[in-house]
Coordinates of C-alpha atoms in Angstrom, one line a residue:
X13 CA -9.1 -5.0 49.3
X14 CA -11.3 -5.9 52.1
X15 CA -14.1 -3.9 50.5
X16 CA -13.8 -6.1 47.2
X17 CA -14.0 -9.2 48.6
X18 CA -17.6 -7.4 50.6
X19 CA -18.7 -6.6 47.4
X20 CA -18.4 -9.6 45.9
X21 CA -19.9 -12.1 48.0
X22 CA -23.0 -9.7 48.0
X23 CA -23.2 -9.9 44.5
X24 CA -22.7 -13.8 44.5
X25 CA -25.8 -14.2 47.3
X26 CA -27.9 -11.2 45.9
X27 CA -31.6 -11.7 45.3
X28 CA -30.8 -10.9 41.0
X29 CA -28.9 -13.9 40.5
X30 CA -32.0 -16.3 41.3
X31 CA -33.2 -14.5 38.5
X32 CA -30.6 -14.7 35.9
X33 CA -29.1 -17.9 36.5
X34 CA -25.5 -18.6 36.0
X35 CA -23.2 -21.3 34.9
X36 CA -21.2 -22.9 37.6
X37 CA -18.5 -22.1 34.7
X38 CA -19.1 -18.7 34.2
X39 CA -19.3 -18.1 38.5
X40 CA -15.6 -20.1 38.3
X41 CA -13.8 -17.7 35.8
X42 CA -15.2 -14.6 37.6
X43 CA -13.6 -15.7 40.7
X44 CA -10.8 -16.5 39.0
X45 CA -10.7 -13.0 37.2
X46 CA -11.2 -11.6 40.7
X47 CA -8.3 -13.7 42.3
X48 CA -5.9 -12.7 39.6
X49 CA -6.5 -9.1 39.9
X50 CA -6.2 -9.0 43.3
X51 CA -2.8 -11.2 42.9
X52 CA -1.6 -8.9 40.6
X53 CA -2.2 -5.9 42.6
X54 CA -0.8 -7.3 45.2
X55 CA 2.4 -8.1 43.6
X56 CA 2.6 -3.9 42.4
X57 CA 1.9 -3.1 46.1
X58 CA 4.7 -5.2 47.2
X59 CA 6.8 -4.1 44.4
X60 CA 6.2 -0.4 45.3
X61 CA 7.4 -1.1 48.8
X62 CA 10.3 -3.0 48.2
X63 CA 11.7 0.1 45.9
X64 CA 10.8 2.5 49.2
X65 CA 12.3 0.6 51.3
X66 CA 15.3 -0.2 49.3
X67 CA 15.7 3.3 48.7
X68 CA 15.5 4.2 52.4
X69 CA 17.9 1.5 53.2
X70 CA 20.1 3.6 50.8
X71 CA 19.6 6.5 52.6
X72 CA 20.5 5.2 55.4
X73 CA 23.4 3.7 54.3
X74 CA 24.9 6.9 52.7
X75 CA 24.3 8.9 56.1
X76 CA 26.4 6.2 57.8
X77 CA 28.9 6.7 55.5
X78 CA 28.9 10.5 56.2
X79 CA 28.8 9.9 59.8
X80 CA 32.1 7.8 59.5
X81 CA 34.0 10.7 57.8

């Protein structure tokens, strides 16, 4: 995610957007665009890790339960 957030300030200081200007608008919904996607990735990633780690707490709950017997 690091490497996203590299890319795009270099594309928001590059040399090609004195060129082509853009509306303050149009620079606000890309960031917003860019915030949302990461947000939502974020929320899979953390999804994805709660299910591991749910599952490994299950795990670890049915070899205690073996243990016991």
């Amino acid at each position: 995610m690091l490497m996203k957030k590299g890319k795009r300030s270099a594309m928001e200081s590059s040399p090609v957007s004195t060129y082509y200007p853009v509306s303050q608008e149009a620079k606000t919904r890309f960031r917003h665009q860019s915030l949302l996607q990461d947000y939502e990735n974020l929320l899979k990633e953390t999804e994805a890790k709660r299910r591991k780690l749910q599952k490994a707490d299950q795990k670890k709950l049915k070899l205690l339960a073996e243990i016991k017997l």
